[in-house]
JSON list of C-alpha atoms and ligand atoms in Angstrom, two decimals:
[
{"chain": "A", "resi": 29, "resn": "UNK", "atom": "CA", "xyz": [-20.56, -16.18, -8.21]},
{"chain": "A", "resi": 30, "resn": "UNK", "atom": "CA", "xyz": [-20.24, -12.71, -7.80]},
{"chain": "A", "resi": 31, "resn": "UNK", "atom": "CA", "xyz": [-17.02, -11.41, -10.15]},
{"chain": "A", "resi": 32, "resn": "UNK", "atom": "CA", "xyz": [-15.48, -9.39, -7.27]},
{"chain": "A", "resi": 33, "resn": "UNK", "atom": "CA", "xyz": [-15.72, -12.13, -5.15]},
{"chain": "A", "resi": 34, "resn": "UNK", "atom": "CA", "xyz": [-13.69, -14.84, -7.64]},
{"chain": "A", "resi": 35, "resn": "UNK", "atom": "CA", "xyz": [-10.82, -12.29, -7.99]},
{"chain": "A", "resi": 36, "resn": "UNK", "atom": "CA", "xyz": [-10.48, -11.96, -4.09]},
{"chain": "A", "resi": 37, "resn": "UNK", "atom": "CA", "xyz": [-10.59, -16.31, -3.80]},
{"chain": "A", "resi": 38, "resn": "UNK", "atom": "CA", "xyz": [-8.10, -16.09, -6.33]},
{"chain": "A", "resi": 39, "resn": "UNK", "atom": "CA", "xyz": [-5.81, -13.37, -5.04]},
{"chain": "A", "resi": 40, "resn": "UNK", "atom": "CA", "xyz": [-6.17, -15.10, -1.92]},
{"chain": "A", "resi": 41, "resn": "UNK", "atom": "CA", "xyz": [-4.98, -18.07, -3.06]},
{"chain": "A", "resi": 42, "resn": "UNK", "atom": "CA", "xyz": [-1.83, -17.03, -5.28]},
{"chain": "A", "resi": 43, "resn": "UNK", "atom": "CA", "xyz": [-0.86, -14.81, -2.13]},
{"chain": "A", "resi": 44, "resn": "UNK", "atom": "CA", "xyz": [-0.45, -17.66, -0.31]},
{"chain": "A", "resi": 45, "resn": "UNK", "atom": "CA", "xyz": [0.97, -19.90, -2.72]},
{"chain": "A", "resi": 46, "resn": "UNK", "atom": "CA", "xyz": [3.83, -16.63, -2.80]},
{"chain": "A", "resi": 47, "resn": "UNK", "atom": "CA", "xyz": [4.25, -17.31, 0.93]},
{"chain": "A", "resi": 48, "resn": "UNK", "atom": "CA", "xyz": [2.57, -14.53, 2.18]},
{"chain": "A", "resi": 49, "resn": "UNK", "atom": "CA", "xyz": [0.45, -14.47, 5.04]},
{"chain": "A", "resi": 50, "resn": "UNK", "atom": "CA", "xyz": [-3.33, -13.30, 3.83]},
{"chain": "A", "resi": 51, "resn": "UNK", "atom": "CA", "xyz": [-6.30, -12.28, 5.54]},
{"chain": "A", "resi": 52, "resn": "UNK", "atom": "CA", "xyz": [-9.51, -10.78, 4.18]},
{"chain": "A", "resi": 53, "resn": "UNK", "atom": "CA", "xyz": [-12.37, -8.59, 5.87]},
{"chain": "A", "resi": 54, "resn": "UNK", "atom": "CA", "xyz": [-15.47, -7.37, 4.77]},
{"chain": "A", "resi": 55, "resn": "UNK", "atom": "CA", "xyz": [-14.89, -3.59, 6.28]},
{"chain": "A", "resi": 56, "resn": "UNK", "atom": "CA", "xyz": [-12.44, -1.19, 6.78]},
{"chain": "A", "resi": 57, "resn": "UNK", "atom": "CA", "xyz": [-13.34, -1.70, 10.31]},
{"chain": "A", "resi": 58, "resn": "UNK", "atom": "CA", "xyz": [-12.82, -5.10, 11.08]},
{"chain": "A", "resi": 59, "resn": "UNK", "atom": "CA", "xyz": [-9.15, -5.04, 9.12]},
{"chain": "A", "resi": 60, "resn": "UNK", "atom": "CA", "xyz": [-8.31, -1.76, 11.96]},
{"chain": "A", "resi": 61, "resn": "UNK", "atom": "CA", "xyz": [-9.52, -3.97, 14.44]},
{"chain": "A", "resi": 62, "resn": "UNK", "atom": "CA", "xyz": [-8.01, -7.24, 13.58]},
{"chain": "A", "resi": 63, "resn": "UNK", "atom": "CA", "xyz": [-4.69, -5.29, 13.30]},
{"chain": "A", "resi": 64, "resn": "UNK", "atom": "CA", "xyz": [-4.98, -3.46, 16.43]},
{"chain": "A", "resi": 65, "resn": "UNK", "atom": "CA", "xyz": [-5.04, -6.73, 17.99]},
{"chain": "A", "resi": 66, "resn": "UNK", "atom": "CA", "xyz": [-2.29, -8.33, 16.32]},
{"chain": "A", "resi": 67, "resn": "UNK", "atom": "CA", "xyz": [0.62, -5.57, 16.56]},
{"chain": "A", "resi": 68, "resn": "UNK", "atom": "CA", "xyz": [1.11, -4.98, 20.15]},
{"chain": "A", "resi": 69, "resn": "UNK", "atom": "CA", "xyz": [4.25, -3.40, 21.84]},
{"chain": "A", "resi": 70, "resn": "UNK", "atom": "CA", "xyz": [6.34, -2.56, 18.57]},
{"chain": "A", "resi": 71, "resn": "UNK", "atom": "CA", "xyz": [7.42, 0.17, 16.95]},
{"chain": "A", "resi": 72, "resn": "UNK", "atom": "CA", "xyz": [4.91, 0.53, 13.93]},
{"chain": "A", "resi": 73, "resn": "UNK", "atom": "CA", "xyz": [6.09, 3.46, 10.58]},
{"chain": "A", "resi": 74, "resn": "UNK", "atom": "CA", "xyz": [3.70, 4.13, 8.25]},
{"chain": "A", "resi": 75, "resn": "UNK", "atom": "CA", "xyz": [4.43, 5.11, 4.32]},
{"chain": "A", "resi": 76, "resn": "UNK", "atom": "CA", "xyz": [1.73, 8.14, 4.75]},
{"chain": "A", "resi": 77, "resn": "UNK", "atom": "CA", "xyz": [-0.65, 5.67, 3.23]},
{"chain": "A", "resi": 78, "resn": "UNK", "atom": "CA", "xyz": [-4.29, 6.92, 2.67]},
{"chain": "A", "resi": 79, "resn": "UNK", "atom": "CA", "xyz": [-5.45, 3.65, 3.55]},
{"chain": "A", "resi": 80, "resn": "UNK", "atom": "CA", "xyz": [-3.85, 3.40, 6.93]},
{"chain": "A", "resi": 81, "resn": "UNK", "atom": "CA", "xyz": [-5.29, 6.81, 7.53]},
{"chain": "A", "resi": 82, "resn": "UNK", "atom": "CA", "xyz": [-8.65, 5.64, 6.30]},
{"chain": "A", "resi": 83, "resn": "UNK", "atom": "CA", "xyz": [-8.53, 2.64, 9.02]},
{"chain": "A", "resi": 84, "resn": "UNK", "atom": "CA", "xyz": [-7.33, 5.58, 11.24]},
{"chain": "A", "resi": 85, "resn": "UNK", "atom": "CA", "xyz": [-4.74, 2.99, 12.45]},
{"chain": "A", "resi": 86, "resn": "UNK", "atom": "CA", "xyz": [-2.07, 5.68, 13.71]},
{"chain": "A", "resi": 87, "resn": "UNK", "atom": "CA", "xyz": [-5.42, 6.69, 16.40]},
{"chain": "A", "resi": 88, "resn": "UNK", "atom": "CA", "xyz": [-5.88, 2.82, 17.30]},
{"chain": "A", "resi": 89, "resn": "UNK", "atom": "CA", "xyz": [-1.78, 1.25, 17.23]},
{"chain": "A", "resi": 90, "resn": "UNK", "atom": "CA", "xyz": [-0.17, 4.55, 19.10]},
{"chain": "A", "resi": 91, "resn": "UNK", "atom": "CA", "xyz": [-1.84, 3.76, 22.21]},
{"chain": "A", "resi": 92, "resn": "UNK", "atom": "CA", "xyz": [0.24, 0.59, 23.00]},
{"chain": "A", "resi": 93, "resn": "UNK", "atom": "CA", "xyz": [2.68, 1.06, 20.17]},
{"chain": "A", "resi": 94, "resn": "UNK", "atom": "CA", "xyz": [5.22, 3.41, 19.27]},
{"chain": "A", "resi": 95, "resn": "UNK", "atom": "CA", "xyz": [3.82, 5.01, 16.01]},
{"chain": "A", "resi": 96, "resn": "UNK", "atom": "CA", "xyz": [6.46, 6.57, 13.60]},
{"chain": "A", "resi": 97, "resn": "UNK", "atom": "CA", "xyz": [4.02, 8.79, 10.61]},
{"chain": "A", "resi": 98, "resn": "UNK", "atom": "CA", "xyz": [6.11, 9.05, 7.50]},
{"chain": "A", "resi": 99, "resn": "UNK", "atom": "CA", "xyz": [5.11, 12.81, 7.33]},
{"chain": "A", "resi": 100, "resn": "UNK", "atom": "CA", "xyz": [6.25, 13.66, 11.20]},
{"chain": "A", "resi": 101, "resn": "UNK", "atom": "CA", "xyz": [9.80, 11.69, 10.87]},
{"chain": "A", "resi": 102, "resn": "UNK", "atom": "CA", "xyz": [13.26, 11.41, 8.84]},
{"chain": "A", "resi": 103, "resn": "UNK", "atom": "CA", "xyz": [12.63, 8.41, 6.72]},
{"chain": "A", "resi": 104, "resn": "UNK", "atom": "CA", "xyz": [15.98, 6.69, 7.81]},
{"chain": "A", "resi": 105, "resn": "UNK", "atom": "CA", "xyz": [14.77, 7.04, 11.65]},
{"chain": "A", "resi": 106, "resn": "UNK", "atom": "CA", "xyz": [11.78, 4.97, 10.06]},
{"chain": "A", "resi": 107, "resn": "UNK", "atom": "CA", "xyz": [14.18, 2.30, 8.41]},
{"chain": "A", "resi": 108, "resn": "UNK", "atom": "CA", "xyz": [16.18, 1.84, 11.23]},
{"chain": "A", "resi": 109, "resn": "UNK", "atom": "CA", "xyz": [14.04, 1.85, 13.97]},
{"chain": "A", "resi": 110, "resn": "UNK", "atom": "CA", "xyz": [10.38, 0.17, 12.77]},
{"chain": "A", "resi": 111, "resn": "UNK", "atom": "CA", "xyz": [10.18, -2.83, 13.68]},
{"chain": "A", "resi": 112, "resn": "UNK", "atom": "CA", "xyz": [6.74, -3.45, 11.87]},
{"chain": "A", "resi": 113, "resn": "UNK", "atom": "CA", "xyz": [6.03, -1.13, 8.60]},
{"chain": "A", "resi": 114, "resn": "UNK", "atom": "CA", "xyz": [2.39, -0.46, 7.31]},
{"chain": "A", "resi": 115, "resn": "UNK", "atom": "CA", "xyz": [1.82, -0.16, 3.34]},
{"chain": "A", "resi": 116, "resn": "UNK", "atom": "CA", "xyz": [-0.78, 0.25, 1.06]},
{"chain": "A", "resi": 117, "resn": "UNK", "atom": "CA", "xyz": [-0.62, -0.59, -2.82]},
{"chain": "A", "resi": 118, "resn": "UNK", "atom": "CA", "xyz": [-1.42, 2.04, -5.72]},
{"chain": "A", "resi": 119, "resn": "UNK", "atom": "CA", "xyz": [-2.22, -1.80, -7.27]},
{"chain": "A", "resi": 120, "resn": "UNK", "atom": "CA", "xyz": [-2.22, -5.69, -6.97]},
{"chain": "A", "resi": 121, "resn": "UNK", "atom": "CA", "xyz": [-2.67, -7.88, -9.57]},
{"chain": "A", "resi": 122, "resn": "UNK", "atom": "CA", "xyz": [-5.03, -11.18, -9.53]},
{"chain": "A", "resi": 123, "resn": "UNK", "atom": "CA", "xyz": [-2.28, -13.20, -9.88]},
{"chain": "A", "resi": 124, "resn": "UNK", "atom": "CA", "xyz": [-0.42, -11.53, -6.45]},
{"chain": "A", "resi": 125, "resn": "UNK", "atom": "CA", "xyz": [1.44, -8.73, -8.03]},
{"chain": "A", "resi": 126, "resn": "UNK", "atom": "CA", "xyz": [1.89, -5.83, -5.88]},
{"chain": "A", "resi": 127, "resn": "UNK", "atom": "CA", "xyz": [2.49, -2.16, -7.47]},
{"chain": "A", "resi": 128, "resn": "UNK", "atom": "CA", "xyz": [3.85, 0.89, -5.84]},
{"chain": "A", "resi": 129, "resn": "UNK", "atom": "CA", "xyz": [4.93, 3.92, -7.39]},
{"chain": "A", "resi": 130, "resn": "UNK", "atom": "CA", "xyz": [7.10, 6.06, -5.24]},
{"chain": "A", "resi": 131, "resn": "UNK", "atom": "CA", "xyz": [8.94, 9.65, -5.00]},
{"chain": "A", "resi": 132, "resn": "UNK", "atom": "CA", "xyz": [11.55, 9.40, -2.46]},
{"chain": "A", "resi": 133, "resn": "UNK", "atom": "CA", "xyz": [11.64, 5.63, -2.60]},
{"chain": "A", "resi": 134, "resn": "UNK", "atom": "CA", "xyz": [12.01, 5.41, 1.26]},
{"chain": "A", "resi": 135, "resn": "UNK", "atom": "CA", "xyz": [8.19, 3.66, 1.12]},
{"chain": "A", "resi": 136, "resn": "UNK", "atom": "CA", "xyz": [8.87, 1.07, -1.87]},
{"chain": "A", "resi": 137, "resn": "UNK", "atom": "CA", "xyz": [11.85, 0.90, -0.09]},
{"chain": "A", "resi": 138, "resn": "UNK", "atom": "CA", "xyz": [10.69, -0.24, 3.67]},
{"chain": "A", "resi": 139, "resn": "UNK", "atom": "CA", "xyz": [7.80, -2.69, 1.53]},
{"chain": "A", "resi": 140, "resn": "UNK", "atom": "CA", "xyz": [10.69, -5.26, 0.15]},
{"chain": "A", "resi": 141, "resn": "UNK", "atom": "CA", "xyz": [13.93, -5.01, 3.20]},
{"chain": "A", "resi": 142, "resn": "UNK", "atom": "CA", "xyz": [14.78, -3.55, 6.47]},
{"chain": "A", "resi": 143, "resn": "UNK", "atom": "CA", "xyz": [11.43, -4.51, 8.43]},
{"chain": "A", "resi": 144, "resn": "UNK", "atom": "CA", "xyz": [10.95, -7.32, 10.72]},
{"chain": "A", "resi": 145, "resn": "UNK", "atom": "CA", "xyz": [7.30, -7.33, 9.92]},
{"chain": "A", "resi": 146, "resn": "UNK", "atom": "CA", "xyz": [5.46, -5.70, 7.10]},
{"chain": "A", "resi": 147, "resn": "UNK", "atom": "CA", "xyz": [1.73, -5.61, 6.35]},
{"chain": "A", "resi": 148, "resn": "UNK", "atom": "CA", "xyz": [0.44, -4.55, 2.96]},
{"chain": "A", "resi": 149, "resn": "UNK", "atom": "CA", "xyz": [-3.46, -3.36, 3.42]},
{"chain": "A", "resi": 150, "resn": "UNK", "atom": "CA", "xyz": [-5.27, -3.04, 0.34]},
{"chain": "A", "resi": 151, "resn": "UNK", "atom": "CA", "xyz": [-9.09, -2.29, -0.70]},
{"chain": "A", "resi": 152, "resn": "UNK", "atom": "CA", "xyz": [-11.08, -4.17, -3.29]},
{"chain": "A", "resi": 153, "resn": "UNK", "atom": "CA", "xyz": [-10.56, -1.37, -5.74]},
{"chain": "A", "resi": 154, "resn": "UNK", "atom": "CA", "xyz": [-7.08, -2.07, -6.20]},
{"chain": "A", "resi": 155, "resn": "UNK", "atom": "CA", "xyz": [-6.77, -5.30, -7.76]},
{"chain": "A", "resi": 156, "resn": "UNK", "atom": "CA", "xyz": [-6.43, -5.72, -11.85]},
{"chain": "A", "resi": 157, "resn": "UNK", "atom": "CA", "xyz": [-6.76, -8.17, -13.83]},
{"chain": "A", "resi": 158, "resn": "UNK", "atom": "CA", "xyz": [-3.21, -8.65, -15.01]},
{"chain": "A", "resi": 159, "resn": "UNK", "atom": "CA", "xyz": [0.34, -6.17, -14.62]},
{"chain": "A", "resi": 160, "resn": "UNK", "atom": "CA", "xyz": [-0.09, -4.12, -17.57]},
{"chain": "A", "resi": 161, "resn": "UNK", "atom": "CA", "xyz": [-3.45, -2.93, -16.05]},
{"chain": "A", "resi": 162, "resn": "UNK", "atom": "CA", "xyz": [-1.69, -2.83, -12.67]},
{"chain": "A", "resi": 163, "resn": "UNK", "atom": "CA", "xyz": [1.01, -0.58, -13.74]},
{"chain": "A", "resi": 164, "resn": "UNK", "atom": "CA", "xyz": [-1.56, 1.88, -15.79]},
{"chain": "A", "resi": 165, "resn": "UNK", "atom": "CA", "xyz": [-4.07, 2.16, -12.58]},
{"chain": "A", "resi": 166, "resn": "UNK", "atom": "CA", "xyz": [-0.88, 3.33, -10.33]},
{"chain": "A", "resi": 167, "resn": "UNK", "atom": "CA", "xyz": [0.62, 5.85, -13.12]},
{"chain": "A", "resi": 168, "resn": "UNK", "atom": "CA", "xyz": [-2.78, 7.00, -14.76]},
{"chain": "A", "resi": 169, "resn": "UNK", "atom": "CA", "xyz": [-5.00, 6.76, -11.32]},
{"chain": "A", "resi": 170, "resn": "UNK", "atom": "CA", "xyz": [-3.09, 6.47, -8.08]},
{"chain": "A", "resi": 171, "resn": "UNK", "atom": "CA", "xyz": [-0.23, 8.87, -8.84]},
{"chain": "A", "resi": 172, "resn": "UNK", "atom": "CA", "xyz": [-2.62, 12.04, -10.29]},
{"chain": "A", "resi": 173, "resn": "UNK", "atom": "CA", "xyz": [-4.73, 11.80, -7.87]},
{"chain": "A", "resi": 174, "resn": "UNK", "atom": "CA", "xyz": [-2.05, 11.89, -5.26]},
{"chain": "A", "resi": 175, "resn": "UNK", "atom": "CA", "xyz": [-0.42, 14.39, -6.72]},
{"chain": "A", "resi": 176, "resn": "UNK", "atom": "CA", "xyz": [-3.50, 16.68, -6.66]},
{"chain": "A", "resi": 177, "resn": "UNK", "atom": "CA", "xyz": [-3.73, 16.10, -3.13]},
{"chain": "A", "resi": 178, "resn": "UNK", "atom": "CA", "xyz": [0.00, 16.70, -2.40]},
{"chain": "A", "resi": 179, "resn": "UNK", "atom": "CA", "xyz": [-0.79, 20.00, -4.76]},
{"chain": "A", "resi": 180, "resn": "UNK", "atom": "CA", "xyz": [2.13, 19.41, -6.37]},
{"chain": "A", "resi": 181, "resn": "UNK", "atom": "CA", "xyz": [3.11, 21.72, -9.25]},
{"chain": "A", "resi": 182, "resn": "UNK", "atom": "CA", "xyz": [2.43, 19.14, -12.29]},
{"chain": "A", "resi": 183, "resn": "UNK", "atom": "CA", "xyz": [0.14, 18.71, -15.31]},
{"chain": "A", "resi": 184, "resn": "UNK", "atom": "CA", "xyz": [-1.66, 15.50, -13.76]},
{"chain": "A", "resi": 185, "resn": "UNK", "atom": "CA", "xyz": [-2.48, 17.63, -10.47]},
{"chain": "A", "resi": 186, "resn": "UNK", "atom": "CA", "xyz": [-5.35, 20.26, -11.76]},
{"chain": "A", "resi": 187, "resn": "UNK", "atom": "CA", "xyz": [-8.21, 17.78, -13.02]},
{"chain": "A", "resi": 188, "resn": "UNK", "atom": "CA", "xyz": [-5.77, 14.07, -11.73]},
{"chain": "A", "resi": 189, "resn": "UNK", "atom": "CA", "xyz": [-7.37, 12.67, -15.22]},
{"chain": "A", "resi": 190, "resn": "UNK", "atom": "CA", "xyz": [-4.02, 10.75, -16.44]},
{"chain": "A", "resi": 191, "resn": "UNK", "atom": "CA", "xyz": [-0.20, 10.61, -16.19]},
{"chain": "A", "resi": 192, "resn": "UNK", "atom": "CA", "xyz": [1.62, 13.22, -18.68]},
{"chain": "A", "resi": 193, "resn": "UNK", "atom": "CA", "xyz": [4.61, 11.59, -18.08]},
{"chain": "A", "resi": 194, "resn": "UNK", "atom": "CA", "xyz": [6.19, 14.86, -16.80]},
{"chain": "A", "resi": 195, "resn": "UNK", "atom": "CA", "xyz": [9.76, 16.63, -16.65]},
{"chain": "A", "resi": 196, "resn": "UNK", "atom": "CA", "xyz": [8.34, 18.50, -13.57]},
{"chain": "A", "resi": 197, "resn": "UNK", "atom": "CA", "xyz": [10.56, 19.40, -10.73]},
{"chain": "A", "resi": 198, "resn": "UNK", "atom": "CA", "xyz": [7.70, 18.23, -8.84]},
{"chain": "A", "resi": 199, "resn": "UNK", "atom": "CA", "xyz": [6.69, 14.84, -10.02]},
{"chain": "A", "resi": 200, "resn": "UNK", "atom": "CA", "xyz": [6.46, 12.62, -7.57]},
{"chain": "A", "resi": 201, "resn": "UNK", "atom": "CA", "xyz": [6.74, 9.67, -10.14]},
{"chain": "A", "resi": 202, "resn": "UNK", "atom": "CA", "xyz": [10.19, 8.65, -10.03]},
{"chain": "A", "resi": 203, "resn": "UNK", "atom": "CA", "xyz": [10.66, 4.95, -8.64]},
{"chain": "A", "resi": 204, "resn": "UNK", "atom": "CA", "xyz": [8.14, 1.88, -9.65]},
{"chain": "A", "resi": 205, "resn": "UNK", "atom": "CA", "xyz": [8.37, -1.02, -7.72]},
{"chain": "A", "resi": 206, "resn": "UNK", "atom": "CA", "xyz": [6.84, -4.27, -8.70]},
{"chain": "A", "resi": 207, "resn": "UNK", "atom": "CA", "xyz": [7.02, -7.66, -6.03]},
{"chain": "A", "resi": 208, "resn": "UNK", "atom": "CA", "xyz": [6.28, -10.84, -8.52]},
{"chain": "A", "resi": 209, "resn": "UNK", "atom": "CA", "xyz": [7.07, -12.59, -5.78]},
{"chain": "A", "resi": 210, "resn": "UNK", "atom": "CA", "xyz": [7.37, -12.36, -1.95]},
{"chain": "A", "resi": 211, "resn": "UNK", "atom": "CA", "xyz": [10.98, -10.67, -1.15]},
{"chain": "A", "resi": 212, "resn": "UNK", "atom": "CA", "xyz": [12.77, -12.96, 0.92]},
{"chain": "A", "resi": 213, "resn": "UNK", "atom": "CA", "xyz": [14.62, -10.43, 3.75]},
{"chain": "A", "resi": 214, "resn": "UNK", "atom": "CA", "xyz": [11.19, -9.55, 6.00]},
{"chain": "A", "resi": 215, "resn": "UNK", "atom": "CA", "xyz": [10.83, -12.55, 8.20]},
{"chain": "A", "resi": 216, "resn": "UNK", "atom": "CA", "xyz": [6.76, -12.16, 8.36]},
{"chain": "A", "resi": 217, "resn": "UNK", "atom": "CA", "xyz": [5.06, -10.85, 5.37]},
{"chain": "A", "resi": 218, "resn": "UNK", "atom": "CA", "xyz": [0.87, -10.30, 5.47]},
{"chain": "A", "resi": 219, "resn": "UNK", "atom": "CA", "xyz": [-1.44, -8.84, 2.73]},
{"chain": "A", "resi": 220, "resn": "UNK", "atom": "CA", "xyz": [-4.73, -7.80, 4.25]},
{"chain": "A", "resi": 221, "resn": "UNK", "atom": "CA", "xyz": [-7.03, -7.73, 1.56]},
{"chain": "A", "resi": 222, "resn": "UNK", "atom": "CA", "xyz": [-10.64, -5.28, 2.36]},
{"chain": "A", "resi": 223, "resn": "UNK", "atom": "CA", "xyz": [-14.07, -5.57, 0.90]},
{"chain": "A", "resi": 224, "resn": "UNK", "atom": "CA", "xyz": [-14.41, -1.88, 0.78]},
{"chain": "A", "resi": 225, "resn": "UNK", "atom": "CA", "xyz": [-12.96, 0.75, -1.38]},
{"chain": "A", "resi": 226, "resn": "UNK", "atom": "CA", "xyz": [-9.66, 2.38, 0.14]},
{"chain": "A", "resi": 227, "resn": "UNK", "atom": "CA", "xyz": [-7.09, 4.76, -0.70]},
{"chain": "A", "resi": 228, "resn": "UNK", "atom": "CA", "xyz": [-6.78, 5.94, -4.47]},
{"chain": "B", "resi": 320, "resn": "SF4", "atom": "S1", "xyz": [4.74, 11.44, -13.99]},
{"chain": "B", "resi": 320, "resn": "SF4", "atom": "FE1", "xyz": [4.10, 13.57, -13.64]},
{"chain": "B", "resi": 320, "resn": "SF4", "atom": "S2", "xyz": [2.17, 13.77, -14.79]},
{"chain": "B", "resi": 320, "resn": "SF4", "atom": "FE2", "xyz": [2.53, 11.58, -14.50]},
{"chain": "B", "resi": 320, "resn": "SF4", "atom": "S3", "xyz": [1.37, 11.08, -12.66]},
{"chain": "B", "resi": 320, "resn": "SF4", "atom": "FE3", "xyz": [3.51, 11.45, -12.05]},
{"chain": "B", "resi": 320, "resn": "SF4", "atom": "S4", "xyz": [3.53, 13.60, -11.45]},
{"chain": "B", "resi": 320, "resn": "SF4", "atom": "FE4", "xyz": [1.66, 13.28, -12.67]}
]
């Protein structure tokens, strides 16, 4: 069997033996659509995730859902209003670990309390085969190449090749978040696992 397909059975499977909720789909397009479906009449805030953006989700949920983008509001509106938050993951591990790496810490923040509702979405190209790798891909891949496209002033921005592990008043490296297991304060948790390459 096909490698990439044995890590997402087995992702699947720890995910749920976490608790989660877990769904998988083949496209990009079929996740949008299967969410579209599912959140209906909420208030939905987003993390500015690529990968949301990618599934152009904000296009899709604002039309019969109040849509809160983490670059239009003050993040506390977000946490205190959202009833259902959207993430991505910079990385998730086989065994079900999810990585984030965060600036403000508002994002990491809404993905483990304060939600009634939060759905991780999260392309094939994120998962690792274990946390060490996890952590490296979200410092040394994620984070540079996020950085370039914030242009922030740091080393990792010009050529996003690898962390430097910067003093920069700019780094936008300054929280890591790790869930080993499923927080226990968001009543309904979901991990929505694509076939497809998204986000960084
Ligand atoms: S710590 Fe600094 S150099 Fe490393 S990825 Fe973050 S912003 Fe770039």
């Amino acid at each position: 069997m096909d490698k990439k397909v044995n890590n997402v059975q087995e992702l699947m499977k720890n995910l749920k033996d976490m608790g989660y909720e877990v769904s998988y789909f083949d496209t990009a397009k079929e996740a949008a659509e299967y969410l579209d479906g599912k959140i209906d009449g909420k208030t939905v805030a987003s993390g500015g995730s690529v990968t949301v953006q990618q599934l152009g989700l904000e296009e899709m949920l604002k039309t019969h859902n109040e849509f809160i983008w983490h670059w239009k509001s003050d993040p506390l509106e977000i946490a205190a209003n959202a009833d259902v938050y959207l993430s991505s993951a910079n990385a998730i591990t086989k065994a079900g670990e999810i990585v984030n790496i965060d600036g403000t810490g508002n994002r990491v923040a809404s993905t483990i309390f304060g939600h009634k509702e939060l759905y991780f979405i999260i392309g094939i190209n994120k998962i690792c085969e274990d946390l060490e790798s996890a952590i490296w891909r979200a410092r040394n891949i994620a984070a540079p190449i996020n950085a370039k496209r914030l242009k922030r002033n740091t080393p990792c921005a010009e050529r996003a090749d690898k962390c430097y592990n910067c003093d920069s008043p700019e780094r936008i490296c300054r929280v890591l978040s790790v869930h080993w297991k499923k927080p226990r304060g968001t009543p309904y948790q979901e991990v929505v696992i694509v076939g497809e390459e998204l986000g960084f």
